[in-house]
PDB file of C-alpha atoms in Angstrom:
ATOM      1  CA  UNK J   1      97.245 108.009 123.391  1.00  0.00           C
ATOM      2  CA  UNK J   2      99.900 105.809 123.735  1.00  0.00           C
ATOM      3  CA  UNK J   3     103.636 106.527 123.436  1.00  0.00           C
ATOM      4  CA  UNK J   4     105.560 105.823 120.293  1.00  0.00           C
ATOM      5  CA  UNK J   5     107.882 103.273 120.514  1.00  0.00           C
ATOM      6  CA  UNK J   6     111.040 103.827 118.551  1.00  0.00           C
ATOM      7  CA  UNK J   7     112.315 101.122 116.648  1.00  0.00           C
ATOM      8  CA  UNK J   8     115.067 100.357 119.140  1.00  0.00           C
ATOM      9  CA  UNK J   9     113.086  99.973 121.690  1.00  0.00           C
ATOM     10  CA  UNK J  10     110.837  97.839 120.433  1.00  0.00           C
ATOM     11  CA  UNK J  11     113.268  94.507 120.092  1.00  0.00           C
ATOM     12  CA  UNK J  12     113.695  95.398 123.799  1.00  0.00           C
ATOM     13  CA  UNK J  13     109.692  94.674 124.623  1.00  0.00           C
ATOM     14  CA  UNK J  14     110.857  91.016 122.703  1.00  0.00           C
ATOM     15  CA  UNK J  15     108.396  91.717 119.614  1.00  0.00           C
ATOM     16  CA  UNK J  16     110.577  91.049 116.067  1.00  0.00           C
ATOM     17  CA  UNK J  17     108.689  93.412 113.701  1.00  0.00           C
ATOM     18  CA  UNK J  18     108.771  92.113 109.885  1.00  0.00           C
ATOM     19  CA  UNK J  19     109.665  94.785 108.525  1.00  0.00           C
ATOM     20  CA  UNK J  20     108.254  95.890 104.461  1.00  0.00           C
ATOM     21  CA  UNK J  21     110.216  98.223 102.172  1.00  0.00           C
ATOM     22  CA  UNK J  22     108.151  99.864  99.070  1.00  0.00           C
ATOM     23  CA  UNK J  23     110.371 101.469  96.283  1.00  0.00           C
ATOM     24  CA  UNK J  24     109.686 102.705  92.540  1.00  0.00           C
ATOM     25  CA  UNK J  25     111.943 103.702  89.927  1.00  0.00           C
ATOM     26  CA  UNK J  26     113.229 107.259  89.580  1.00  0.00           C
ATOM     27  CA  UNK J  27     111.003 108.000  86.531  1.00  0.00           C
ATOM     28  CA  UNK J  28     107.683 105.974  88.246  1.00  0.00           C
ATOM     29  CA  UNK J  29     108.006 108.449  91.388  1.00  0.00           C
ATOM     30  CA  UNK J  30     108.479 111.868  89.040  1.00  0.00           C
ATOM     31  CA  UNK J  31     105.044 110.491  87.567  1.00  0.00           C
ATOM     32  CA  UNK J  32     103.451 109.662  90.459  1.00  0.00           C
ATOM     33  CA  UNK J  33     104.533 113.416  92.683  1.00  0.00           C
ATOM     34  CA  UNK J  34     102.999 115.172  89.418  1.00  0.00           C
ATOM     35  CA  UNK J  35     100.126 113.114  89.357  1.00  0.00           C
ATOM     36  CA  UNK J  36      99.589 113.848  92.989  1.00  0.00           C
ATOM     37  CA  UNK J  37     100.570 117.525  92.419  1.00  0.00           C
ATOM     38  CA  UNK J  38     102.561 117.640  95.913  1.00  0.00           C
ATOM     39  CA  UNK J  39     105.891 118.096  96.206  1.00  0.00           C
ATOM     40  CA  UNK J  40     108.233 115.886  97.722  1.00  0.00           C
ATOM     41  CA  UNK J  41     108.445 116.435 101.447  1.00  0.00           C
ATOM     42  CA  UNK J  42     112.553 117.027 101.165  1.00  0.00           C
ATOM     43  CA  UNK J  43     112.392 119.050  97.690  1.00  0.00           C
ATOM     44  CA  UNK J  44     112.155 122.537  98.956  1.00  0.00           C
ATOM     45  CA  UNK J  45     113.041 124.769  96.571  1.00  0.00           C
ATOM     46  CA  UNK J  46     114.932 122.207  94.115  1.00  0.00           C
ATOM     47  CA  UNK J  47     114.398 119.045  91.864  1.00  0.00           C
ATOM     48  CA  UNK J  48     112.048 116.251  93.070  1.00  0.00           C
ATOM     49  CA  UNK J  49     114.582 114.024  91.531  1.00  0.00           C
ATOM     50  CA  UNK J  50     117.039 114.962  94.304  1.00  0.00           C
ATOM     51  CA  UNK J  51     114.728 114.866  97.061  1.00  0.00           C
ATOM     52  CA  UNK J  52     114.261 111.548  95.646  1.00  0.00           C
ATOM     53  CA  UNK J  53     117.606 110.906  95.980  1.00  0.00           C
ATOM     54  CA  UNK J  54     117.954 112.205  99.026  1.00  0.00           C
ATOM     55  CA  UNK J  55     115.335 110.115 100.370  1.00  0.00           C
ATOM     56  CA  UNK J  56     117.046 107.022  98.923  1.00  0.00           C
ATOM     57  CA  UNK J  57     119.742 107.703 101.261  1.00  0.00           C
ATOM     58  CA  UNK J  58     118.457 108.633 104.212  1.00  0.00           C
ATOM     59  CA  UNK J  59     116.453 104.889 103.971  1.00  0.00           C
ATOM     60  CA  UNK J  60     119.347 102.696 102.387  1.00  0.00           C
ATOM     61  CA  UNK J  61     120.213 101.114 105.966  1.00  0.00           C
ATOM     62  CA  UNK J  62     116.102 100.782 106.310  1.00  0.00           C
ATOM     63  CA  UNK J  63     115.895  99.058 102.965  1.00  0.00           C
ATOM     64  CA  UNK J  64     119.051  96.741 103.789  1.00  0.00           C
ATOM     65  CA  UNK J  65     117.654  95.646 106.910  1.00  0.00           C
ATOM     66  CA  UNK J  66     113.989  94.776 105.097  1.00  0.00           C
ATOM     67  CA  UNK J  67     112.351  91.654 105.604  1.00  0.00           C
ATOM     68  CA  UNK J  68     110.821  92.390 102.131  1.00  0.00           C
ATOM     69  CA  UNK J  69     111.659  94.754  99.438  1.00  0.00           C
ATOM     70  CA  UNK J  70     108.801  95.333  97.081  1.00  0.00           C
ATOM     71  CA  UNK J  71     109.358  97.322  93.675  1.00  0.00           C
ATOM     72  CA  UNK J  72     105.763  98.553  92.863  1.00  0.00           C
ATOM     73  CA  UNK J  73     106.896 100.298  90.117  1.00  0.00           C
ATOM     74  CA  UNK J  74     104.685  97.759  87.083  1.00  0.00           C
ATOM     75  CA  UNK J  75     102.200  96.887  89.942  1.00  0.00           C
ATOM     76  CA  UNK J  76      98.843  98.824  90.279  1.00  0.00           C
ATOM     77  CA  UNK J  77      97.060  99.199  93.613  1.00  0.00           C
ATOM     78  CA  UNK J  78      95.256  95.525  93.228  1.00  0.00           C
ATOM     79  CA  UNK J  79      98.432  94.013  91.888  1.00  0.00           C
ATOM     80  CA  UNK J  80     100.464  95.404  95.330  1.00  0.00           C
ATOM     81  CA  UNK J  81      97.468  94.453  97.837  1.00  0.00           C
ATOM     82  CA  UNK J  82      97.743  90.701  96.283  1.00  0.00           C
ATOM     83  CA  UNK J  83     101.555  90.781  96.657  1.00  0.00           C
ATOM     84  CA  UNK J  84     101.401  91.939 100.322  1.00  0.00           C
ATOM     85  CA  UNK J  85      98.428  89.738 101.247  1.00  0.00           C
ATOM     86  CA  UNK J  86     100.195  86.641  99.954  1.00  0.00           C
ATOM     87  CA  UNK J  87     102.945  87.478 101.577  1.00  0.00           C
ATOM     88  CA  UNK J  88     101.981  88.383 105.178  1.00  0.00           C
ATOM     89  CA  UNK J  89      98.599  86.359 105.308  1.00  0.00           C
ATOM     90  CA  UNK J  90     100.184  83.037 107.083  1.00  0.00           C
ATOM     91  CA  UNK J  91     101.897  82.992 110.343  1.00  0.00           C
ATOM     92  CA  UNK J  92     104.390  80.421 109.687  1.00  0.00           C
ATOM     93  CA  UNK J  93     107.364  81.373 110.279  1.00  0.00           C
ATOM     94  CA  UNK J  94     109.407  79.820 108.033  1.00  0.00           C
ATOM     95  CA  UNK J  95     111.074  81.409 104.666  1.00  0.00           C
ATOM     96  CA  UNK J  96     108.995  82.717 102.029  1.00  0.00           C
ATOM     97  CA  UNK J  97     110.610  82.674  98.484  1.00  0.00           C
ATOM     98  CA  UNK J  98     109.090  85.256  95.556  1.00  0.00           C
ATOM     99  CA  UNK J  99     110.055  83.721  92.315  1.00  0.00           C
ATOM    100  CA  UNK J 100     110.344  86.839  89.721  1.00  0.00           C
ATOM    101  CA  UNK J 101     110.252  85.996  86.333  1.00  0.00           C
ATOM    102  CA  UNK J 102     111.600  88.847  84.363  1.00  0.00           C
ATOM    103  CA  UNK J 103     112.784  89.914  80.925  1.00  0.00           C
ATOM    104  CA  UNK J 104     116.609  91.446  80.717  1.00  0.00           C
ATOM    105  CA  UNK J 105     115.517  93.930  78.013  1.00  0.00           C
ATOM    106  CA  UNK J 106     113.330  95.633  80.855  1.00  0.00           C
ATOM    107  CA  UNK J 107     115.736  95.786  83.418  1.00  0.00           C
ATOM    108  CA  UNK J 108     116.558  93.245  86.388  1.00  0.00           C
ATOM    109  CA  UNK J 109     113.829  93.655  89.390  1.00  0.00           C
ATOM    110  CA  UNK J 110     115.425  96.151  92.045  1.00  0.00           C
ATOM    111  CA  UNK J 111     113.903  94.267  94.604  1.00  0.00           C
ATOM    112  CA  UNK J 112     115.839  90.944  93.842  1.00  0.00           C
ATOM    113  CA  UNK J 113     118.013  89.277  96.309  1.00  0.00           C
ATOM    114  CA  UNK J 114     119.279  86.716  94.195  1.00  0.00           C
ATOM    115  CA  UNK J 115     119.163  86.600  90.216  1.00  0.00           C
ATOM    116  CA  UNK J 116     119.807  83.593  87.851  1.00  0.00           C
ATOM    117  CA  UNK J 117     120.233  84.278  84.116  1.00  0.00           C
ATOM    118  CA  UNK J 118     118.377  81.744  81.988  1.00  0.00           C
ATOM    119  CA  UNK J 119     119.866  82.722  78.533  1.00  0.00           C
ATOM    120  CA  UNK J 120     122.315  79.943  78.965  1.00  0.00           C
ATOM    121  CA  UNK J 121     119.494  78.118  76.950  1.00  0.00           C
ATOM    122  CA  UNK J 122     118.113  78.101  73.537  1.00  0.00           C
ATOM    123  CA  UNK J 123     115.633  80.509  72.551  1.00  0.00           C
ATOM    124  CA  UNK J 124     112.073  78.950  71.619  1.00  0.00           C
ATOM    125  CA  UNK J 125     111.635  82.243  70.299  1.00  0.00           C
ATOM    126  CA  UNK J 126     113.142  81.259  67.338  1.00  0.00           C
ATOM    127  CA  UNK J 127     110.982  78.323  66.846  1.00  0.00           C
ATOM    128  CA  UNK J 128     108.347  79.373  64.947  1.00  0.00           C
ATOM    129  CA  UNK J 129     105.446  77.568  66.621  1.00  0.00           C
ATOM    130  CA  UNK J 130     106.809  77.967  69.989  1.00  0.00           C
ATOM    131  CA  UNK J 131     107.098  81.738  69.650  1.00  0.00           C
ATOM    132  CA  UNK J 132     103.430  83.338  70.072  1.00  0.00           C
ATOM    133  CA  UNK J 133     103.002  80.782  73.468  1.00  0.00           C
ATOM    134  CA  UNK J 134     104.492  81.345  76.518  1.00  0.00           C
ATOM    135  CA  UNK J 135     106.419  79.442  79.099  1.00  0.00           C
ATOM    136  CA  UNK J 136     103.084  78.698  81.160  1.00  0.00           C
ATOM    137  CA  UNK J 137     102.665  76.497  78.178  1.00  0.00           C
ATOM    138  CA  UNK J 138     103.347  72.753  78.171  1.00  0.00           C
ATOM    139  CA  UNK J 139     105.065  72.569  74.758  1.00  0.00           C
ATOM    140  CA  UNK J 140     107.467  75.467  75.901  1.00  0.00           C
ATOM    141  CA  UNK J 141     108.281  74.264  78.917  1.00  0.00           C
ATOM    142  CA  UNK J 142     108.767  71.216  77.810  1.00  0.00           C
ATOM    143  CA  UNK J 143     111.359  72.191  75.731  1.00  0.00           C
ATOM    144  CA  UNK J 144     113.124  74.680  77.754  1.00  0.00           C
ATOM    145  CA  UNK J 145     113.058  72.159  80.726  1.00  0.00           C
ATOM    146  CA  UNK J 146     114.418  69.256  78.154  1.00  0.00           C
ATOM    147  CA  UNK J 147     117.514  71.261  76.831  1.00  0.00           C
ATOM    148  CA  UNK J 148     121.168  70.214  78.128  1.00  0.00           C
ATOM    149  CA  UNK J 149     122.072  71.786  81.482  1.00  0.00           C
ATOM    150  CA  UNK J 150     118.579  72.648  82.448  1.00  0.00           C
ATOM    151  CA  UNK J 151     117.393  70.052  84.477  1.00  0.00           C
ATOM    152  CA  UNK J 152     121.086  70.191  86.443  1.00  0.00           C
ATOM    153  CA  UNK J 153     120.283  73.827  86.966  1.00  0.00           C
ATOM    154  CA  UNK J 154     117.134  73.103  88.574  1.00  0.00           C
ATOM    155  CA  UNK J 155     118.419  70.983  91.181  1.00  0.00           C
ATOM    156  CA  UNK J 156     121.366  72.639  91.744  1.00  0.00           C
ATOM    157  CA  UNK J 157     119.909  76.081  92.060  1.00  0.00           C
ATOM    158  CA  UNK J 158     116.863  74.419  93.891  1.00  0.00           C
ATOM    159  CA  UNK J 159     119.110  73.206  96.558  1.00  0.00           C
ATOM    160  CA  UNK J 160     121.047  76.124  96.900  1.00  0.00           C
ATOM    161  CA  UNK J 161     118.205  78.113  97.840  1.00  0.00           C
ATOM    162  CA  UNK J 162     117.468  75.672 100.125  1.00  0.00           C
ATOM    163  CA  UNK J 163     120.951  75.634 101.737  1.00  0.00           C
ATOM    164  CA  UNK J 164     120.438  79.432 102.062  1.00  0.00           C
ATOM    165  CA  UNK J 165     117.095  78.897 103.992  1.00  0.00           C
ATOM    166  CA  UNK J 166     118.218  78.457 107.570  1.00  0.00           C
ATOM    167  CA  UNK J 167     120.868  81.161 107.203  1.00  0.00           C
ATOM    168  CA  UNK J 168     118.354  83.629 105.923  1.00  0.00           C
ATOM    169  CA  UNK J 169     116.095  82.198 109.051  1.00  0.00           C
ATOM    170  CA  UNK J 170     118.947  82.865 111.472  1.00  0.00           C
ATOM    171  CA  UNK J 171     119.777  86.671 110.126  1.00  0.00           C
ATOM    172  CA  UNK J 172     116.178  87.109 110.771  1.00  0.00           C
ATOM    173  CA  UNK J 173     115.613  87.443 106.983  1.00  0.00           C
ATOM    174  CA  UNK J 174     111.923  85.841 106.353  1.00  0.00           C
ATOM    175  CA  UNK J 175     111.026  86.858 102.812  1.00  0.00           C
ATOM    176  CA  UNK J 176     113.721  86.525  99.720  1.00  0.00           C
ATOM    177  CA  UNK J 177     113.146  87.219  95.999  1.00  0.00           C
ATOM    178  CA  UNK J 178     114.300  85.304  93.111  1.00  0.00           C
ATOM    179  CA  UNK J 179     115.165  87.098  90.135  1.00  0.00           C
ATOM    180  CA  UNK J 180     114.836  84.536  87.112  1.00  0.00           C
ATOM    181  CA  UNK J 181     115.748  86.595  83.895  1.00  0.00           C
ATOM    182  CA  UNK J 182     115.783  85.694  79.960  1.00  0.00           C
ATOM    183  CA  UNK J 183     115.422  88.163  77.341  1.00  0.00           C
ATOM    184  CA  UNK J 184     112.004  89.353  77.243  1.00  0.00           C
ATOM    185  CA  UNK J 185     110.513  87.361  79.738  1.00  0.00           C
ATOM    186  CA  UNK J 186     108.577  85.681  78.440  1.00  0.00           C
ATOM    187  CA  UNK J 187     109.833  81.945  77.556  1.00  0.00           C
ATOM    188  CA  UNK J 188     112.648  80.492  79.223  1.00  0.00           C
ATOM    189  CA  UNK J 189     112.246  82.413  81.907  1.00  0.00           C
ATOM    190  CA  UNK J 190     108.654  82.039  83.040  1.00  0.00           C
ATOM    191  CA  UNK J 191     108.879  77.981  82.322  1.00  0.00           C
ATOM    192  CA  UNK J 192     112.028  77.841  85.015  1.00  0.00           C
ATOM    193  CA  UNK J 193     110.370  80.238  87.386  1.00  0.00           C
ATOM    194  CA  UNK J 194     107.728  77.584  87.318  1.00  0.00           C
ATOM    195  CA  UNK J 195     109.438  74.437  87.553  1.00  0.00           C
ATOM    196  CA  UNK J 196     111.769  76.311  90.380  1.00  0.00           C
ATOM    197  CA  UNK J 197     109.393  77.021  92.655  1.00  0.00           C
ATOM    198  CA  UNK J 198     107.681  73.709  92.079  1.00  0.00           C
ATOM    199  CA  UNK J 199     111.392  72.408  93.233  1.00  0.00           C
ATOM    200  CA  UNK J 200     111.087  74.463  95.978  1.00  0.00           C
ATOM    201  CA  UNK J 201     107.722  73.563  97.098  1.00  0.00           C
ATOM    202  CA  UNK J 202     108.711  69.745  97.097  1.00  0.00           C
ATOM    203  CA  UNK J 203     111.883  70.886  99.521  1.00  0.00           C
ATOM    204  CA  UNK J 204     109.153  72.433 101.777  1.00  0.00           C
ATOM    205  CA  UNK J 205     109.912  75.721 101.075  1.00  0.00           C
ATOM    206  CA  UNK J 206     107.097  78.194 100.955  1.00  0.00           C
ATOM    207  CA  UNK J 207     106.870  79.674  97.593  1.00  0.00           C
ATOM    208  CA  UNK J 208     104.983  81.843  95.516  1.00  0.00           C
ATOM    209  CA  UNK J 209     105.789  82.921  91.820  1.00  0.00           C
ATOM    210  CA  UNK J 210     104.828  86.428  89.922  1.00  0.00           C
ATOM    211  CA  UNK J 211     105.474  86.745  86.239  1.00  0.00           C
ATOM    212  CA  UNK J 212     106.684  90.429  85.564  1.00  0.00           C
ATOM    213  CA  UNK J 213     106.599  91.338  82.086  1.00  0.00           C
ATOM    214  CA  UNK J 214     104.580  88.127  80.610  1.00  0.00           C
ATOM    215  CA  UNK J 215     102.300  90.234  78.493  1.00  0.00           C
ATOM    216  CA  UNK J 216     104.592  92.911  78.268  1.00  0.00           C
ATOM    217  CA  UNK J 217     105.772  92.783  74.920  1.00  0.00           C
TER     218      UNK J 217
END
């Protein structure tokens, strides 16, 4: 068959691979090594947790230099295929923004480039009628998006992502993720993620939105 090309070499035949990074949490991979009952191809006679952490760095330049960086850690086989589908299905070759919503109390998304904390802004968790509905709703995102400072947020944020998009372009950096956090996920954060990447969208940026822990609680 063919020769393998190296990854050097193959910049040299002019072809820009995208390249995609998959990673899981410490605990996710322990499960997932004892569900497969094989060990871990660097464990020899120790602890799979330090051939995972072995692993970790002998790929940490890999994972820096990552067009994407997926965390499939809460994602199940269909969830992943959707994630890489949307993201590789086009050819334009413009920057792709994933907007994460996420809850704090779960842990910020280790595949985030860029994180913005929404609990700058009231709680509609505390409003009773508010509480059981989520930010998809229109009466919570109406009132997250109506509170003092939230609106300026959007358009500032929105625009500095948007400044960032022709650097990322240039660094050869195609796919960034968005890390937009409140407490549980489930209110504040999921209306912004919303309105941001309809923000986004307007400033032609391609952009795609995935709700992590809505449902979670």
């Amino acid at each position: 068959g063919p020769a393998r090309i190296s990854p050097p070499q193959i910049p040299a035949r002019g072809v820009r691979p995208h390249v995609l990074f998959l990673e899981a949490g410490d605990e996710v991979l322990v499960r997932r090594f004892e569900s497969a009952r094989r060990p871990h191809p660097l464990q020899g006679e120790g602890r799979v947790l330090d051939a995972i952490s072995r692993e970790r760095e002998l790929l940490a330049e890999l994972r820096t230099t990552a067009d994407l960086v997926v965390d499939t850690s809460l994602l199940n086989v269909h969830e992943l295929a959707d994630r890489i589908r949307t993201a590789f299905a086009g050819t334009d070759v413009g920057l792709q923004v994933i907007v994460v919503s996420f809850g704090y109390k779960y842990g910020i998304p280790v595949d985030a480039d860029v994180v913005a904390d929404m609990r700058f802004l009231p709680n509609p968790h505390w409003v009773p009628h508010l509480r059981p509905q989520t930010g998809r709703d229109e009466q919570v995102s109406d009132y997250v998006l109506g509170q003092p400072g939230a609106a300026e947020f959007l358009d500032r944020y929105a625009e500095l992502l948007g400044s960032m998009a022709d650097g990322y372009l240039r660094e050869g950096k195609r796919f960034v993720t968005v890390g937009v956090g409140c407490t549980g996920g489930k209110h504040r954060s999921v209306a912004m993620s919303e309105a941001l990447a309809t923000r986004l969208r307007e400033r032609g940026v391609d952009t795609i939105v995935v709700h992590r822990d809505l449902g979670r609680e």
